[in-house]
Short mmCIF file of C-alpha atoms and ligand atoms in Angstrom, two decimals:
data_model
loop_
_atom_site.label_atom_id
_atom_site.label_comp_id
_atom_site.label_asym_id
_atom_site.label_seq_id
_atom_site.Cartn_x
_atom_site.Cartn_y
_atom_site.Cartn_z
CA UNK A 24 -6.13 -8.31 12.23
CA UNK A 25 -3.94 -7.80 9.17
CA UNK A 26 -5.07 -5.31 6.55
CA UNK A 27 -3.82 -4.87 3.00
CA UNK A 28 -4.40 -1.33 1.72
CA UNK A 29 -4.82 -1.54 -2.02
CA UNK A 30 -5.34 1.09 -4.70
CA UNK A 31 -3.71 3.28 -7.30
CA UNK A 32 -1.06 5.86 -6.42
CA UNK A 33 -2.87 8.80 -4.82
CA UNK A 34 -5.88 6.72 -3.78
CA UNK A 35 -5.44 7.64 -0.10
CA UNK A 36 -3.84 4.49 1.32
CA UNK A 37 -1.45 6.42 3.55
CA UNK A 38 -4.05 8.88 4.86
CA UNK A 39 -6.50 6.11 5.74
CA UNK A 40 -3.71 3.99 7.26
CA UNK A 41 -2.94 6.80 9.73
CA UNK A 42 -6.61 6.91 10.76
CA UNK A 43 -6.73 3.12 11.14
CA UNK A 44 -3.64 3.26 13.39
CA UNK A 45 -5.35 5.82 15.66
CA UNK A 46 -8.56 3.81 15.89
CA UNK A 47 -7.37 0.17 15.92
CA UNK A 48 -3.75 0.43 17.19
CA UNK A 49 -2.25 -1.63 14.37
CA UNK A 50 1.34 -1.37 13.07
CA UNK A 51 1.52 0.55 9.78
CA UNK A 52 4.11 -0.67 7.27
CA UNK A 53 4.44 1.50 4.17
CA UNK A 54 6.94 -0.01 1.72
CA UNK A 55 7.27 3.39 0.01
CA UNK A 56 8.25 4.93 3.39
CA UNK A 57 10.73 2.09 4.06
CA UNK A 58 12.38 2.76 0.69
CA UNK A 59 12.44 6.55 1.15
CA UNK A 60 14.10 6.02 4.55
CA UNK A 61 16.83 3.95 2.84
CA UNK A 62 17.37 6.73 0.27
CA UNK A 63 17.55 9.36 3.01
CA UNK A 64 20.07 7.28 4.96
CA UNK A 65 22.21 6.93 1.82
CA UNK A 66 22.37 3.13 2.23
CA UNK A 67 23.34 0.64 -0.50
CA UNK A 68 19.67 -0.23 -0.95
CA UNK A 69 18.83 3.48 -1.13
CA UNK A 70 21.34 4.01 -3.93
CA UNK A 71 19.94 1.04 -5.88
CA UNK A 72 16.31 2.15 -5.69
CA UNK A 73 16.47 5.94 -5.99
CA UNK A 74 16.49 6.08 -9.79
CA UNK A 75 13.76 3.45 -10.17
CA UNK A 76 11.42 5.26 -7.81
CA UNK A 77 11.99 8.60 -9.55
CA UNK A 78 11.01 6.92 -12.84
CA UNK A 79 7.90 5.31 -11.35
CA UNK A 80 9.15 1.74 -11.80
CA UNK A 81 8.82 -1.02 -9.22
CA UNK A 82 11.79 -1.96 -7.08
CA UNK A 83 12.84 -5.63 -7.37
CA UNK A 84 10.91 -8.16 -5.30
CA UNK A 85 14.14 -9.31 -3.57
CA UNK A 86 14.83 -5.89 -2.09
CA UNK A 87 11.31 -5.06 -1.04
CA UNK A 88 10.54 -8.53 0.35
CA UNK A 89 13.70 -8.49 2.49
CA UNK A 90 12.77 -5.07 3.95
CA UNK A 91 9.20 -6.13 4.63
CA UNK A 92 10.10 -9.51 6.12
CA UNK A 93 12.55 -7.88 8.53
CA UNK A 94 9.98 -5.30 9.62
CA UNK A 95 7.25 -7.92 10.24
CA UNK A 96 9.51 -10.40 12.01
CA UNK A 97 11.08 -7.79 14.32
CA UNK A 98 7.80 -6.17 15.36
CA UNK A 99 6.68 -7.68 18.65
CA UNK A 100 3.52 -7.12 20.68
CA UNK A 101 1.27 -5.77 17.98
CA UNK A 102 -2.45 -6.35 17.40
CA UNK A 103 -1.67 -6.68 13.68
CA UNK A 104 -0.36 -4.92 10.60
CA UNK A 105 -1.51 -2.53 7.92
CA UNK A 106 0.37 -3.24 4.68
CA UNK A 107 0.43 -0.08 2.55
CA UNK A 108 2.06 -0.32 -0.88
CA UNK A 109 2.56 -4.08 -0.59
CA UNK A 110 1.82 -6.44 -2.31
CA UNK A 111 2.19 -4.75 -5.69
CA UNK A 112 2.27 -7.91 -7.80
CA UNK A 113 1.00 -11.47 -7.40
CA UNK A 114 4.43 -12.87 -6.45
CA UNK A 115 4.55 -10.39 -3.55
CA UNK A 116 1.02 -11.42 -2.48
CA UNK A 117 2.18 -15.04 -2.30
CA UNK A 118 5.24 -14.06 -0.23
CA UNK A 119 3.08 -12.05 2.15
CA UNK A 120 0.92 -15.10 2.81
CA UNK A 121 4.06 -17.10 3.53
CA UNK A 122 5.53 -14.45 5.87
CA UNK A 123 2.26 -14.16 7.79
CA UNK A 124 1.89 -17.94 7.99
CA UNK A 125 5.33 -17.99 9.62
CA UNK A 126 4.00 -15.92 12.52
CA UNK A 127 0.67 -17.77 12.65
CA UNK A 128 -1.27 -15.03 10.90
CA UNK A 129 -3.10 -14.31 7.62
CA UNK A 130 -4.56 -11.37 5.70
CA UNK A 131 -7.90 -10.56 7.32
CA UNK A 132 -9.16 -7.99 4.83
CA UNK A 133 -8.01 -6.21 1.68
CA UNK A 134 -9.38 -2.70 1.28
CA UNK A 135 -9.47 -1.57 -2.35
CA UNK A 136 -9.53 2.23 -2.49
CA UNK A 137 -11.34 3.26 -5.66
CA UNK A 138 -10.79 6.80 -6.98
CA UNK A 139 -11.46 8.27 -10.44
CA UNK A 140 -8.30 8.70 -12.47
CA UNK A 141 -8.76 12.46 -12.95
CA UNK A 142 -8.93 12.89 -9.15
CA UNK A 143 -5.88 10.66 -8.58
CA UNK A 144 -3.77 12.83 -10.86
CA UNK A 145 -5.00 16.07 -9.25
CA UNK A 146 -4.19 14.74 -5.77
CA UNK A 147 -0.72 13.53 -6.75
CA UNK A 148 0.21 16.81 -8.45
CA UNK A 149 -0.93 18.72 -5.36
CA UNK A 150 1.05 16.38 -3.07
CA UNK A 151 4.13 16.90 -5.26
CA UNK A 152 3.82 20.65 -4.85
CA UNK A 153 3.44 20.35 -1.08
CA UNK A 154 5.89 17.56 -0.20
CA UNK A 155 8.35 17.77 -3.07
CA UNK A 156 8.24 13.97 -3.52
CA UNK A 157 10.44 13.20 -6.52
CA UNK A 158 7.89 10.85 -8.09
CA UNK A 159 4.85 13.17 -7.90
CA UNK A 160 5.38 14.82 -11.28
CA UNK A 161 3.25 14.33 -14.41
CA UNK A 162 5.61 12.03 -16.31
CA UNK A 163 6.30 9.70 -13.36
CA UNK A 164 2.64 9.70 -12.34
CA UNK A 165 1.71 8.38 -15.82
CA UNK A 166 4.29 5.56 -15.44
CA UNK A 167 3.07 4.68 -11.95
CA UNK A 168 -0.54 4.46 -13.16
CA UNK A 169 0.57 2.18 -16.04
CA UNK A 170 2.45 -0.08 -13.62
CA UNK A 171 -0.61 -0.13 -11.36
CA UNK A 172 -2.92 -1.19 -14.20
CA UNK A 173 -0.58 -3.76 -15.74
CA UNK A 174 1.22 -5.32 -12.79
CA UNK A 175 -0.65 -4.49 -9.59
CA UNK A 176 -4.33 -4.86 -10.56
CA UNK A 177 -4.18 -8.71 -10.79
CA UNK A 178 -3.50 -8.71 -7.02
CA UNK A 179 -7.19 -7.80 -6.65
CA UNK A 180 -8.29 -11.18 -8.01
CA UNK A 181 -5.83 -12.93 -5.73
CA UNK A 182 -7.68 -11.54 -2.68
CA UNK A 183 -11.13 -11.92 -4.25
CA UNK A 184 -10.38 -15.64 -4.50
CA UNK A 185 -9.39 -15.67 -0.82
CA UNK A 186 -12.73 -14.02 0.01
CA UNK A 187 -11.27 -11.02 1.84
CA UNK A 188 -11.73 -8.30 -0.82
CA UNK A 189 -13.66 -5.13 0.15
CA UNK A 190 -14.22 -2.14 -2.09
CA UNK A 191 -14.04 1.38 -0.65
CA UNK A 192 -15.15 4.48 -2.57
CA UNK A 193 -12.69 7.32 -1.97
CA UNK A 194 -13.97 9.95 -4.37
CA UNK A 195 -15.47 11.93 -1.48
CA UNK A 196 -13.95 13.30 1.72
CA UNK A 197 -11.41 11.65 4.04
CA UNK A 198 -14.16 11.23 6.66
CA UNK A 199 -16.61 9.61 4.22
CA UNK A 200 -13.89 7.19 3.23
CA UNK A 201 -12.92 6.34 6.80
CA UNK A 202 -16.54 5.56 7.71
CA UNK A 203 -16.50 2.82 5.05
CA UNK A 204 -13.04 1.64 6.13
CA UNK A 205 -14.13 1.36 9.77
CA UNK A 206 -17.28 -0.58 8.83
CA UNK A 207 -15.29 -2.98 6.63
CA UNK A 208 -12.73 -3.66 9.37
CA UNK A 209 -15.38 -4.18 12.04
CA UNK A 210 -17.27 -6.51 9.73
CA UNK A 211 -14.11 -8.49 8.90
CA UNK A 212 -13.18 -8.90 12.56
CA UNK A 213 -16.51 -10.54 13.48
P1 ADP B 10 2.32 5.42 -4.33
O1 ADP B 10 1.38 4.39 -3.83
O2 ADP B 10 1.74 6.81 -4.26
O3 ADP B 10 2.91 5.13 -5.68
P2 ADP B 10 4.47 4.50 -2.52
O4 ADP B 10 5.10 5.36 -1.50
O5 ADP B 10 3.66 3.33 -2.08
O6 ADP B 10 3.58 5.52 -3.38
O7 ADP B 10 5.59 3.94 -3.53
C1 ADP B 10 6.54 4.78 -4.15
C2 ADP B 10 7.47 3.95 -5.02
O8 ADP B 10 8.22 3.01 -4.22
C3 ADP B 10 6.80 3.07 -6.09
O9 ADP B 10 6.50 3.76 -7.28
C4 ADP B 10 7.87 1.98 -6.30
O10 ADP B 10 8.94 2.46 -7.10
C5 ADP B 10 8.42 1.77 -4.91
N1 ADP B 10 7.71 0.69 -4.18
C6 ADP B 10 6.93 0.83 -3.07
N2 ADP B 10 6.42 -0.36 -2.68
C7 ADP B 10 6.88 -1.28 -3.56
C8 ADP B 10 6.70 -2.70 -3.71
N3 ADP B 10 5.91 -3.39 -2.87
N4 ADP B 10 7.33 -3.32 -4.74
C9 ADP B 10 8.11 -2.64 -5.59
N5 ADP B 10 8.32 -1.31 -5.52
C10 ADP B 10 7.72 -0.63 -4.52
#
């Protein structure tokens, strides 16, 4: 079981991923978390990406693919993965297929978290106030939503063509969303 969590910034991918981990025991890989760990550690990669993330731009495919590949290929004994924040463009979607093929796996289901834009912005501003994440401010949020619309949205068609696309409505509560997520995963694993 390999799940791609898809959706705009603030659409609840991380929150739902945590619930999926508890229920289905999968390995959660958040590319945003991997990058923030590099920044915190003060690594070369961290120094390269810090400014880009603060501006709401995407990090280069080379960097992010290398981090993701390493994480997937060094994780042993797992029932599967939850990819959160990856793929963010079609080239990354193609690489993910290749990486999974290398370990005899494939994407089982892509969960598209749909949230109204007004709600996305409210949630991100609130998160910025609570967590102090450098990219949760109004200007960067606008850039991230533009990148999502222009670069990331085509990834949806990529998975629709593969027949593993599922839409989830996350305008309601966390619990209402997870009920749909659970049903979609159970359905996909039949
Ligand atoms: P959100 O989904 O709320 O934007 P993330 O934590 O997933 O938050 O990502 C934060 C930032 O990290 C992105 O705006 C981008 O700069 C960078 N990033 C994360 N994943 C990728 C990726 N797959 N490709 C390129 N950049 C990425």
